[in-house]
mmCIF file of C-alpha atoms in Angstrom:
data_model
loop_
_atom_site.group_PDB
_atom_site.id
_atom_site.type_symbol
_atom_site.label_atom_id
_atom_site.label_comp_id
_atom_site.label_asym_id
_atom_site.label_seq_id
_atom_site.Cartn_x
_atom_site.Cartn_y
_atom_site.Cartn_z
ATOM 1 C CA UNK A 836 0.000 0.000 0.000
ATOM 2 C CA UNK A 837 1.301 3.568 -1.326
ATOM 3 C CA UNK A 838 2.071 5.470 1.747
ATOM 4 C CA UNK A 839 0.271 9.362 1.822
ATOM 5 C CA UNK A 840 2.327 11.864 0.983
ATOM 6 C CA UNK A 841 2.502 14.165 4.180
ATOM 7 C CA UNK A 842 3.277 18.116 2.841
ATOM 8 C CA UNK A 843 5.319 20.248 4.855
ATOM 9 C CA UNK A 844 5.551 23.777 4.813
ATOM 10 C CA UNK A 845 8.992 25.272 5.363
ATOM 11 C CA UNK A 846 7.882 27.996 6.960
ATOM 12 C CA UNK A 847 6.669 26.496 9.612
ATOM 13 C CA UNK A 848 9.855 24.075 10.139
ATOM 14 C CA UNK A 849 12.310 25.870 12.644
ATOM 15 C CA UNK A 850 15.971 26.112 11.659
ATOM 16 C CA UNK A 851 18.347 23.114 12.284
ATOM 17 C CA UNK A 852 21.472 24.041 14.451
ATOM 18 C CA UNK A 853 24.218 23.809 12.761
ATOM 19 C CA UNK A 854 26.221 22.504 15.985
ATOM 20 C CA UNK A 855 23.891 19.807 17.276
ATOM 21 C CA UNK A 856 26.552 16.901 17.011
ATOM 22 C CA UNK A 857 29.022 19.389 18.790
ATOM 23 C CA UNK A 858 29.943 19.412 22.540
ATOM 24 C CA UNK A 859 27.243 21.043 24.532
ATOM 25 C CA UNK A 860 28.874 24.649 25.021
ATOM 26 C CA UNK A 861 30.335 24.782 21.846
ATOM 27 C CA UNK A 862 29.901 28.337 20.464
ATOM 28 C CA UNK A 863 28.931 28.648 16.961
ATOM 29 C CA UNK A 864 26.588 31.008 15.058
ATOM 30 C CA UNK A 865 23.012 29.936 14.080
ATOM 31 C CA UNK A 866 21.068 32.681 12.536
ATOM 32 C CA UNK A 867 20.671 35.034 9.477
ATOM 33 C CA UNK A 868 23.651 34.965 7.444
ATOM 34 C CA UNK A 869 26.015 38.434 8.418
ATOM 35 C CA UNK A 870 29.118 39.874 6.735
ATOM 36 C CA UNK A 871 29.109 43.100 8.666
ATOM 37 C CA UNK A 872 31.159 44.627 11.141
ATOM 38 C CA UNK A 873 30.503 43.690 14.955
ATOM 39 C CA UNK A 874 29.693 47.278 16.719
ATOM 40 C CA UNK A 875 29.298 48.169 20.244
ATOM 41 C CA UNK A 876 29.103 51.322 22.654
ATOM 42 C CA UNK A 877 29.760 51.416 26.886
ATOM 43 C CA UNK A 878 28.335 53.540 28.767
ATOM 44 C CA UNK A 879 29.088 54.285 32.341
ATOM 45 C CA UNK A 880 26.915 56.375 34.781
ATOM 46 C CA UNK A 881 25.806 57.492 38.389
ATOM 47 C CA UNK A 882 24.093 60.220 39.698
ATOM 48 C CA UNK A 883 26.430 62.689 38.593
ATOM 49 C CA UNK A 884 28.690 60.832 36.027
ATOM 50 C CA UNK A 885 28.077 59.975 32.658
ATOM 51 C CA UNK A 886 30.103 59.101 29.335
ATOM 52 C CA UNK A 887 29.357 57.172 26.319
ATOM 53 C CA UNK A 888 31.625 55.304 24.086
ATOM 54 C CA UNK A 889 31.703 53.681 20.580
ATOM 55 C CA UNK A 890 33.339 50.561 20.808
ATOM 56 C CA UNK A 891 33.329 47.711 23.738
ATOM 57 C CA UNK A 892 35.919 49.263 26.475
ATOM 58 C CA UNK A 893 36.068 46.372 29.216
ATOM 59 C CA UNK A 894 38.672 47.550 30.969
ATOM 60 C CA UNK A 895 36.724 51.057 32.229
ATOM 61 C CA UNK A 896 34.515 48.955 34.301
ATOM 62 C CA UNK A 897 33.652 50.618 37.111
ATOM 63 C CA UNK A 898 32.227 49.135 40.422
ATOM 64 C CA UNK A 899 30.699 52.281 42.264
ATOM 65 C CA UNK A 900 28.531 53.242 38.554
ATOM 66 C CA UNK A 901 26.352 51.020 36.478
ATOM 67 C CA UNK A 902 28.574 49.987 33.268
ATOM 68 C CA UNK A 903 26.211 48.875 30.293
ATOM 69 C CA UNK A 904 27.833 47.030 26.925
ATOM 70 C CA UNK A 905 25.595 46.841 24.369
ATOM 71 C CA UNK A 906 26.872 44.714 21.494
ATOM 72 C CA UNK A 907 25.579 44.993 18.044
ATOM 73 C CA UNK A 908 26.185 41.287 16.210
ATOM 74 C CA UNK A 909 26.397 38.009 17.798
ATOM 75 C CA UNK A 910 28.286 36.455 14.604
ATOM 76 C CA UNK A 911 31.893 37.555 15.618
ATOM 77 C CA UNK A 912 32.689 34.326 18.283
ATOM 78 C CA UNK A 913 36.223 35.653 19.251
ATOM 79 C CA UNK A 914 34.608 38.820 20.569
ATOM 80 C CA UNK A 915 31.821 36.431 22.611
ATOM 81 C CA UNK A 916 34.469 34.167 24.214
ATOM 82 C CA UNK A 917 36.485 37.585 25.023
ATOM 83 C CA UNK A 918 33.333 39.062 27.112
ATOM 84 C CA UNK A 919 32.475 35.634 28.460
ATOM 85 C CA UNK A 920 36.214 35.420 29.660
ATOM 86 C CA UNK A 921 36.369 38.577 31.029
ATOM 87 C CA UNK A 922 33.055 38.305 33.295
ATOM 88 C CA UNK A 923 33.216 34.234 33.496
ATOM 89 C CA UNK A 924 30.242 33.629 31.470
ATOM 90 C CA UNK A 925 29.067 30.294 31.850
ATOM 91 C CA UNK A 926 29.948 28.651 28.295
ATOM 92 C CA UNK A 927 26.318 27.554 27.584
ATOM 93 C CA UNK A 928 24.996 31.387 27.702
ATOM 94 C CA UNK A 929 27.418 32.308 25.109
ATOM 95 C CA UNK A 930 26.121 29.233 23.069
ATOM 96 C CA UNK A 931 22.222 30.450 23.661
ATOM 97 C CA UNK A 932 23.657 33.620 22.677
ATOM 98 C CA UNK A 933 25.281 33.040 19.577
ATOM 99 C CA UNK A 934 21.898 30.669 18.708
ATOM 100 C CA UNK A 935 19.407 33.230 17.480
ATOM 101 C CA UNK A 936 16.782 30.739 17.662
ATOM 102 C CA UNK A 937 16.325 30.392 21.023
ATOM 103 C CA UNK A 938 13.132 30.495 22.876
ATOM 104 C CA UNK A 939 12.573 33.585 25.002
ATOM 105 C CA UNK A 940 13.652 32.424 28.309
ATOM 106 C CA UNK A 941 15.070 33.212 31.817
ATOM 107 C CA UNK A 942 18.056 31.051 33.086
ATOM 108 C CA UNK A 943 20.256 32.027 36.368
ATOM 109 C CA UNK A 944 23.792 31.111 37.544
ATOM 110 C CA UNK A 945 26.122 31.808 40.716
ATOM 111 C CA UNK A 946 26.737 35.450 39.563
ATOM 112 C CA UNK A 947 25.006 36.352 36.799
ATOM 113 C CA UNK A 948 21.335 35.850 34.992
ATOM 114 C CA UNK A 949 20.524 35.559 31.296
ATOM 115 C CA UNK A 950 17.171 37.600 29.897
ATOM 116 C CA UNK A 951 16.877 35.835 26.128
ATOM 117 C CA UNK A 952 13.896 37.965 24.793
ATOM 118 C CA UNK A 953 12.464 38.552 21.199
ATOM 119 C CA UNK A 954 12.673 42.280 20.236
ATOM 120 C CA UNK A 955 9.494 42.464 17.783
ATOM 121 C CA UNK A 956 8.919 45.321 15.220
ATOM 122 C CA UNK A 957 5.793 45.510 12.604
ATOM 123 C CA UNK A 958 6.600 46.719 8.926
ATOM 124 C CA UNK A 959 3.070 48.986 8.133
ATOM 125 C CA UNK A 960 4.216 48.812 4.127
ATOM 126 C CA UNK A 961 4.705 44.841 3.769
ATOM 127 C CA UNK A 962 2.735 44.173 6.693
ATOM 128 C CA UNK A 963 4.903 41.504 8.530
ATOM 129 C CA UNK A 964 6.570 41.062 11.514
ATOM 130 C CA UNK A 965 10.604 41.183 11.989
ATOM 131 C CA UNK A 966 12.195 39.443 15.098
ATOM 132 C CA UNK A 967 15.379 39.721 16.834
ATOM 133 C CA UNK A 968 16.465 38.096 19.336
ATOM 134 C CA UNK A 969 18.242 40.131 22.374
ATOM 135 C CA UNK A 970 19.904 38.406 25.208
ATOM 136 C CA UNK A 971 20.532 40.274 28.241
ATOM 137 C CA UNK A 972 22.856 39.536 31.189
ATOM 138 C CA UNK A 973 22.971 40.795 34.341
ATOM 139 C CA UNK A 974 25.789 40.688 36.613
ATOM 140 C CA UNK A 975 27.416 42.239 39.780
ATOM 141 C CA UNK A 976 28.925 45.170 38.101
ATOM 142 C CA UNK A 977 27.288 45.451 34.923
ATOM 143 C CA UNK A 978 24.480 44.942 32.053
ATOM 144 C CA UNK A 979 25.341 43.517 28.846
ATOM 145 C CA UNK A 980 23.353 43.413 25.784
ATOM 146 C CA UNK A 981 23.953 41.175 22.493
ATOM 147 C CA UNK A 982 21.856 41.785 19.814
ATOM 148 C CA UNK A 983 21.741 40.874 16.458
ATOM 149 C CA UNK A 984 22.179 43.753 14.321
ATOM 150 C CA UNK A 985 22.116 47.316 14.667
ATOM 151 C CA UNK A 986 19.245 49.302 15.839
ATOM 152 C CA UNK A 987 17.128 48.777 18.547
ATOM 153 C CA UNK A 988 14.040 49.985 20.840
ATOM 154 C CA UNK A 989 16.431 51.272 23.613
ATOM 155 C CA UNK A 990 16.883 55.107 22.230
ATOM 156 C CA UNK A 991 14.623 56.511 25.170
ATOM 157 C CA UNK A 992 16.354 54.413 27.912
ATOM 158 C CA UNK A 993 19.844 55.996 26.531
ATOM 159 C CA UNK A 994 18.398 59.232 26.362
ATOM 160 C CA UNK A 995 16.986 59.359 30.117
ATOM 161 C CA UNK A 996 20.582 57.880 31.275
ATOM 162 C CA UNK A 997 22.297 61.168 29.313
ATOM 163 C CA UNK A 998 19.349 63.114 30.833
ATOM 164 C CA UNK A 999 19.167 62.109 33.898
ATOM 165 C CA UNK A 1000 15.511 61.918 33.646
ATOM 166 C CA UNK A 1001 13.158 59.297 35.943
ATOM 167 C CA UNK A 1002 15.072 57.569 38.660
ATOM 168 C CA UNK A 1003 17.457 55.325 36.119
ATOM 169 C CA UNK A 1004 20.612 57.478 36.793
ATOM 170 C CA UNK A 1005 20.003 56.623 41.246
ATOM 171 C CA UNK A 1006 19.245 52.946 41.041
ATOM 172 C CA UNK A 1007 21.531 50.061 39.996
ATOM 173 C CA UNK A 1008 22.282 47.549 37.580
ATOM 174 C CA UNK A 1009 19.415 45.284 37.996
ATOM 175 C CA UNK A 1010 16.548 48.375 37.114
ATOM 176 C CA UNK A 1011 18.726 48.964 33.814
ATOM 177 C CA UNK A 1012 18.275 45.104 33.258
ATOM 178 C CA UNK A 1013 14.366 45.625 34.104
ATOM 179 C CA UNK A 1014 13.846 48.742 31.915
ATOM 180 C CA UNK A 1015 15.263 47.145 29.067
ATOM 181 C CA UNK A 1016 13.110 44.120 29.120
ATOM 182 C CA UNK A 1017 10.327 47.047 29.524
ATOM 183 C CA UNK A 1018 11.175 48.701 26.709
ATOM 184 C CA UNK A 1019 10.784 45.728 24.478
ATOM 185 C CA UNK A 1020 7.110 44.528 25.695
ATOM 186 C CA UNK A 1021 6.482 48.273 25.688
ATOM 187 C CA UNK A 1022 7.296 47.870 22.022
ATOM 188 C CA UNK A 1023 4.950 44.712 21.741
ATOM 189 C CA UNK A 1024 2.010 47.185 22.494
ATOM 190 C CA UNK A 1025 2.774 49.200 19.436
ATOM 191 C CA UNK A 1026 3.524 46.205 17.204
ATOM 192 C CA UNK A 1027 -0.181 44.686 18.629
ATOM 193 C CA UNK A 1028 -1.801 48.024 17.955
ATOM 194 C CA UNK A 1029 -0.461 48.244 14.367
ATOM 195 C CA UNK A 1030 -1.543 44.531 13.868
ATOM 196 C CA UNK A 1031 -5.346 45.893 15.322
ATOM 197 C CA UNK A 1032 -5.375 48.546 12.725
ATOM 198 C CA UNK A 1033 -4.719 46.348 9.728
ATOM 199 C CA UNK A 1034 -7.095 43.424 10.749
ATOM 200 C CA UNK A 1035 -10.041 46.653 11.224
ATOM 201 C CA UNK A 1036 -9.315 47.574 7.806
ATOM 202 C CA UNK A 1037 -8.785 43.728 6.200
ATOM 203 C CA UNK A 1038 -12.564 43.198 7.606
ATOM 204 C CA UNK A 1039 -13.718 46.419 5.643
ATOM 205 C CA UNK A 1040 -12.399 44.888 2.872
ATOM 206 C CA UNK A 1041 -13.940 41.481 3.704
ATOM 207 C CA UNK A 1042 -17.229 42.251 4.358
ATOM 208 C CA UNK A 1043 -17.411 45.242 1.464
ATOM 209 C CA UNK A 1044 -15.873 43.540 -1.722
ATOM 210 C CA UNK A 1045 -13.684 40.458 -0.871
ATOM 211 C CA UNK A 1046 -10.781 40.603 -3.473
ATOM 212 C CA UNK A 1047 -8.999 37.269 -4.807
ATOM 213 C CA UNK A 1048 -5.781 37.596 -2.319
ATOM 214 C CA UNK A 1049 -7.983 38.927 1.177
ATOM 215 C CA UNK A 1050 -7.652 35.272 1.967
ATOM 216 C CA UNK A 1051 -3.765 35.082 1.219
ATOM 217 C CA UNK A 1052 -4.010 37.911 3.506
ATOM 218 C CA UNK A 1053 -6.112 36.168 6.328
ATOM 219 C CA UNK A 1054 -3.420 33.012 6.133
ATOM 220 C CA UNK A 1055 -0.119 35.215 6.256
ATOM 221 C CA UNK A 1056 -2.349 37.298 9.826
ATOM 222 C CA UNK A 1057 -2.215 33.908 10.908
ATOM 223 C CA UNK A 1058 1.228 33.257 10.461
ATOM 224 C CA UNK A 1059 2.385 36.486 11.824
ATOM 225 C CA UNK A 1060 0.028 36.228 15.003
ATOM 226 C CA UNK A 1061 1.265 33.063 15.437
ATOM 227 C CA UNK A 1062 4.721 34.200 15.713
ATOM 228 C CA UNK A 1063 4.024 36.942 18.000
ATOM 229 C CA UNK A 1064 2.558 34.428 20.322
ATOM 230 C CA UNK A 1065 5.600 32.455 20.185
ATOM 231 C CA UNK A 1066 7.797 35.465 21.508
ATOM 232 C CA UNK A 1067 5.255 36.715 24.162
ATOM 233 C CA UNK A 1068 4.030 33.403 25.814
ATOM 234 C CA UNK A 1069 7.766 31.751 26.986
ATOM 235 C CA UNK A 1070 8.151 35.934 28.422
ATOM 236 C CA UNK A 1071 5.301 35.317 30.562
ATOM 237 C CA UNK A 1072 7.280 32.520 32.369
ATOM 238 C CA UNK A 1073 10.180 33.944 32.178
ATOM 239 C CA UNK A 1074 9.374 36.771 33.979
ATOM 240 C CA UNK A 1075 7.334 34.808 36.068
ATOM 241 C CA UNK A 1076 11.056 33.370 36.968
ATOM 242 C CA UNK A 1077 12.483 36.486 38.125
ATOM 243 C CA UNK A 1078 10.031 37.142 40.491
ATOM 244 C CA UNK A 1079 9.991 34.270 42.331
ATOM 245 C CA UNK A 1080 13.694 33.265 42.085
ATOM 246 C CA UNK A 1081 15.668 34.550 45.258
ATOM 247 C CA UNK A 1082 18.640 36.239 43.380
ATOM 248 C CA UNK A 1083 21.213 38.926 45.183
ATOM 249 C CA UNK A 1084 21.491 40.505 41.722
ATOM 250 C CA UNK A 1085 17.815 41.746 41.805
ATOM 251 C CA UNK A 1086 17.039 43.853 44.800
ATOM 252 C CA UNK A 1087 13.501 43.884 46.398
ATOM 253 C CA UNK A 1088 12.503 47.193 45.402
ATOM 254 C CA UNK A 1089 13.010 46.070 41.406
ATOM 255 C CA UNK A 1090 10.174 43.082 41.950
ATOM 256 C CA UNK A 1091 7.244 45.929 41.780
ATOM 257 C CA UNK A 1092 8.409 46.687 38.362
ATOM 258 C CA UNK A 1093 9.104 43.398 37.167
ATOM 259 C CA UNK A 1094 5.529 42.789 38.664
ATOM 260 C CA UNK A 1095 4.136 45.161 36.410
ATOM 261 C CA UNK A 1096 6.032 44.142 32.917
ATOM 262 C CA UNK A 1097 4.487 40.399 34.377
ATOM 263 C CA UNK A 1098 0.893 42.087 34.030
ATOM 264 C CA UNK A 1099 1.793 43.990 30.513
ATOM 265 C CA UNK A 1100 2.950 40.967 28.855
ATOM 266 C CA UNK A 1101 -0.200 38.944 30.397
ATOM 267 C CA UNK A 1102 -2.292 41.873 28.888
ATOM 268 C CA UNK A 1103 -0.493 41.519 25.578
ATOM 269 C CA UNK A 1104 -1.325 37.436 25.689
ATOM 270 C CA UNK A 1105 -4.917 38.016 26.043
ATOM 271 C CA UNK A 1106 -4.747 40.632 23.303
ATOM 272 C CA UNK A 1107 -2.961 38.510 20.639
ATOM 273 C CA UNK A 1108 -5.411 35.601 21.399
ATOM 274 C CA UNK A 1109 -8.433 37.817 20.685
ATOM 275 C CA UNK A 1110 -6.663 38.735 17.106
ATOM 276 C CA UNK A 1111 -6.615 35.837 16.014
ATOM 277 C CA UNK A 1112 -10.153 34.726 17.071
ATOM 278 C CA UNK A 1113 -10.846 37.633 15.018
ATOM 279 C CA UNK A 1114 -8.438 36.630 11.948
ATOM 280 C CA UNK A 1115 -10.085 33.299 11.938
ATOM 281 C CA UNK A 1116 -13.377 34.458 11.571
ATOM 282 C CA UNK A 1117 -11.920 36.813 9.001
ATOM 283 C CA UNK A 1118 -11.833 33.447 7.039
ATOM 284 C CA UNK A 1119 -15.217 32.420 7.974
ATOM 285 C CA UNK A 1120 -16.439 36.242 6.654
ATOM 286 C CA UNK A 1121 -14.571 35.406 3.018
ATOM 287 C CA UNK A 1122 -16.165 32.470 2.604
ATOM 288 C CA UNK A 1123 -19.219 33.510 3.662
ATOM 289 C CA UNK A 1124 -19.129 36.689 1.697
ATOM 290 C CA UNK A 1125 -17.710 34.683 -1.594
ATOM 291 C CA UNK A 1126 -20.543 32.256 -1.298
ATOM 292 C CA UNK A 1127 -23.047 35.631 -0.747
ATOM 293 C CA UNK A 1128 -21.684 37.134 -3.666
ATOM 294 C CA UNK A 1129 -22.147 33.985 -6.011
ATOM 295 C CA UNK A 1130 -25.507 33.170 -4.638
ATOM 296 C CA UNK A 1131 -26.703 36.688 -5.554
ATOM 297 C CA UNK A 1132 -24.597 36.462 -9.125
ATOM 298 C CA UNK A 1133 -27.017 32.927 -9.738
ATOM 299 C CA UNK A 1134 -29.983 34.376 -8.406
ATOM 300 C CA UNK A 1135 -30.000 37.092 -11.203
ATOM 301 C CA UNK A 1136 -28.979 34.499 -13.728
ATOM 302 C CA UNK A 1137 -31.468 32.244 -12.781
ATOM 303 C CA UNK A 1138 -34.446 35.022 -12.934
ATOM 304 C CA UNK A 1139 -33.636 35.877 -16.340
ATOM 305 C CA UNK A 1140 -33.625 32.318 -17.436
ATOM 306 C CA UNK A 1141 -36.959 31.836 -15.486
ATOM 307 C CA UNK A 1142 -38.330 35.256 -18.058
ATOM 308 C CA UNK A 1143 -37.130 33.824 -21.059
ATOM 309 C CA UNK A 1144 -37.950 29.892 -20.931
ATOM 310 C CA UNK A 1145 -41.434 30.612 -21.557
ATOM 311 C CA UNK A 1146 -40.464 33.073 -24.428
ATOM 312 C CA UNK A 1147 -38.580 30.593 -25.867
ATOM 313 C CA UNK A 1148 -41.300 28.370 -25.697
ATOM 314 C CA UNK A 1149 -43.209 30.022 -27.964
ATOM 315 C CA UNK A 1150 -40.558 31.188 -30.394
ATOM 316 C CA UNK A 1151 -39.884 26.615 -30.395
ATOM 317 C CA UNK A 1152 -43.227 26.807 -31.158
ATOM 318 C CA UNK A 1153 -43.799 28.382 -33.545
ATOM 319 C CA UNK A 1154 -40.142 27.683 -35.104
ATOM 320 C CA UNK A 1155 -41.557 24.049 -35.684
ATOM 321 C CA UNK A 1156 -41.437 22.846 -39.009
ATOM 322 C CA UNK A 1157 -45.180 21.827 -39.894
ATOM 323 C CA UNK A 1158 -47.317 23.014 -43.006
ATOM 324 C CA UNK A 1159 -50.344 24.052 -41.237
ATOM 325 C CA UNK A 1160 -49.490 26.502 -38.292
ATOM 326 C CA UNK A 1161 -52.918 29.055 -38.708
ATOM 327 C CA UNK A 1162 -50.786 31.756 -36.941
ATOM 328 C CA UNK A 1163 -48.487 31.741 -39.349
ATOM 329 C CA UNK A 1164 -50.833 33.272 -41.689
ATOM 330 C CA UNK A 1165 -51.825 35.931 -39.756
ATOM 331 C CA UNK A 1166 -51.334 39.047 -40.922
ATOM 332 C CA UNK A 1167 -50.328 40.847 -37.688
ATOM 333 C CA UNK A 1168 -49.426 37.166 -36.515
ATOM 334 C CA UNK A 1169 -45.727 38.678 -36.273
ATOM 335 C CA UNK A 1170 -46.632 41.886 -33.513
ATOM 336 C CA UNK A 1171 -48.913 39.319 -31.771
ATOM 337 C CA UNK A 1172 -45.955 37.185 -31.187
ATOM 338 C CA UNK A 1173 -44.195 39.838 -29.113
ATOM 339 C CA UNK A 1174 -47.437 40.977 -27.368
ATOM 340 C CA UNK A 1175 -47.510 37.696 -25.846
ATOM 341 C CA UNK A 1176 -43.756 37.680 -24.879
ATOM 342 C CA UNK A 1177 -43.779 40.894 -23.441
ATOM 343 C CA UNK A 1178 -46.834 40.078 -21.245
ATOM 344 C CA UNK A 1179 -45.371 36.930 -20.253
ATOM 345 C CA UNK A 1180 -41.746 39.183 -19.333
ATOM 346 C CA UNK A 1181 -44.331 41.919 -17.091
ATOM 347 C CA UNK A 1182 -46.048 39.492 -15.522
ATOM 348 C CA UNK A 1183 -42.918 37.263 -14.752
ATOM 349 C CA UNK A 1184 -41.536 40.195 -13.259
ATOM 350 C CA UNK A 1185 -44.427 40.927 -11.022
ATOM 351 C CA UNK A 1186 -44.650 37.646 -9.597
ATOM 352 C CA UNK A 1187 -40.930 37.615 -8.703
ATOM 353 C CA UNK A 1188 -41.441 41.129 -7.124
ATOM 354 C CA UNK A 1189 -44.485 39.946 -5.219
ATOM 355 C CA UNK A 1190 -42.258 36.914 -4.063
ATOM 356 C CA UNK A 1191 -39.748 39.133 -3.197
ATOM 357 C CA UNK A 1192 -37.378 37.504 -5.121
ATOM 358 C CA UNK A 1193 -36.527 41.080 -6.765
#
């Protein structure tokens, strides 16, 4: 017996790792393929210091100010194994960082915790989603953020450390490490909000005049929700971790606002999950509107098959090939002819009004 042929969609098939026969810890680079330059910047503040640097300066750290190294590129593993050496990074976070397709999660050693988080961004124009992964680590001394590539969602956090605005230039290391993870579900509201606007005005188009690729549309919602729920349901634990893991890195104080990014990304959850209700009876609409649209397209052609049966009756009749037809001799048998068929067309056309089927 012919086995079925199962097909797969490769979109839907995550990534191999291209080290999964390797040692566990060994760093290599899974992700988008990157030729570009590794960047990076340090900044160093307190309540009355602050400087900013391009580049990665690891020998400024400073123990009485909070140091922050924000690298830009995860694809350059000599620089990796050089931070990891310098603040003894356990050697399986620099493999979950250099893997770009890791699940958003939470994981804590002696001295230091790792914050892997999706960084999530809607393009309006094309109308998909782009992801990024950001891993965040947070240490005695210091914050340090790998990303993937340049540009990120952290511009007002840098600008209220230069600032001094809010309390982020009096507090410590771990409230940088909680507003950055802020930042980025602060970013899933906009990204959610855009997503809202474009499945208002996909119904519009739905229920007014369904075109051929609304339901191409509907699938590739689907898709994209469907990734967005993959990058804001493992947060939910995650953060869920920090507060009830007993860490000396995190101070008391810090647990009120990782409290409320816990309550923003549950409000996000229940938002995404009501999207796609609604994208899935987006589908249901098409259909429904498709099969409106032919029914209404068959009802017409059906009526004016319904007039003109009956006129074609009598044109077959008299169309007949026999000698003696008395009509045919008529002489105004001709106008009589169309009398008849455009009574029978009126009254036709009553009826169906009467019916309502007009």
């Amino acid at each position: 017996m012919k086995k079925p042929h199962l097909r797969l969609r490769h979109k839907a098939i995550p990534k191999l790792r291209n080290n999964v026969f390797q040692p566990p810890g060994t760093i290599s680079y899974v992700g988008a393929d990157r030729t570009e330059a590794v960047t990076a910047e340090t900044i160093l503040y307190d309540e009355t210091h602050f400087s900013k640097q391009d580049g990665i300066f690891l020998d400024q750290l400073k123990e009485d100010r909070v140091n922050w190294f924000n690298i830009d590129g995860v694809h350059d593993i000599d620089l990796l194994k050089k931070v990891g050496s310098k603040f003894h990074l356990h050697h399986l976070l620099l493999e979950d960082i250099a893997n770009t397709t890791q699940r958003p999660k939470t994981e804590f050693y002696a001295d230091h915790i790792y914050q892997c988080i999706k960084m999530i961004s809607y393009d309006s124009e094309n109308h998909e989603l782009n992801e990024e992964q950001i891993s965040i680590i947070l240490i005695e001394d210091a914050v340090i953020t790998f990303q993937e590539k340049t540009g990120d969602v952290f511009e007002n956090i840098r600008e209220r450390i230069e600032n001094s605005r809010g309390r982020i230039r009096s507090v410590k290391n771990d409230y940088l490490f909680y507003a950055l993870v802020d930042s980025i579900i602060d970013h899933y509201f906009i990204a959610v909000e855009q997503i809202g606007d474009y499945l208002d005005q996909l119904e519009d188009e739905i229920f007014e005049n369904p075109q051929k690729d609304s339901l191409n549309k509907v699938q590739k919602n689907k898709r994209m929700l469907l990734k967005l729920r993959h990058a804001i349901f493992p947060l939910r634990e995650s953060i869920s971790r920090l507060l009830k893991e007993d860490s000396k890195l995190i101070e008391n104080r810090t647990h009120a606002y990782l409290q409320d990014a816990y309550d923003h990304c549950i409000q996000i959850i229940e938002t995404v999950e009501s999207y796609r209700e609604i994208n899935a009876g987006l589908r249901d609409m098409y259909l429904s509107s498709v099969s409106y649209k032919m029914n209404q397209i068959m009802q017409v052609l059906t009526i004016v098959s319904s007039i003109f049966i009956p006129m074609t009756f009598v044109a077959g009749v008299y169309g007949m090939n026999f000698q003696h037809i008395p009509e045919l001799t008529w002489e105004y048998g001709y106008p009589y002819f169309w009398m008849i068929n455009t009574v029978i067309f009126i009254t036709l056309l009553a009826i169906f009004r009467w019916k309502k089927w007009l």
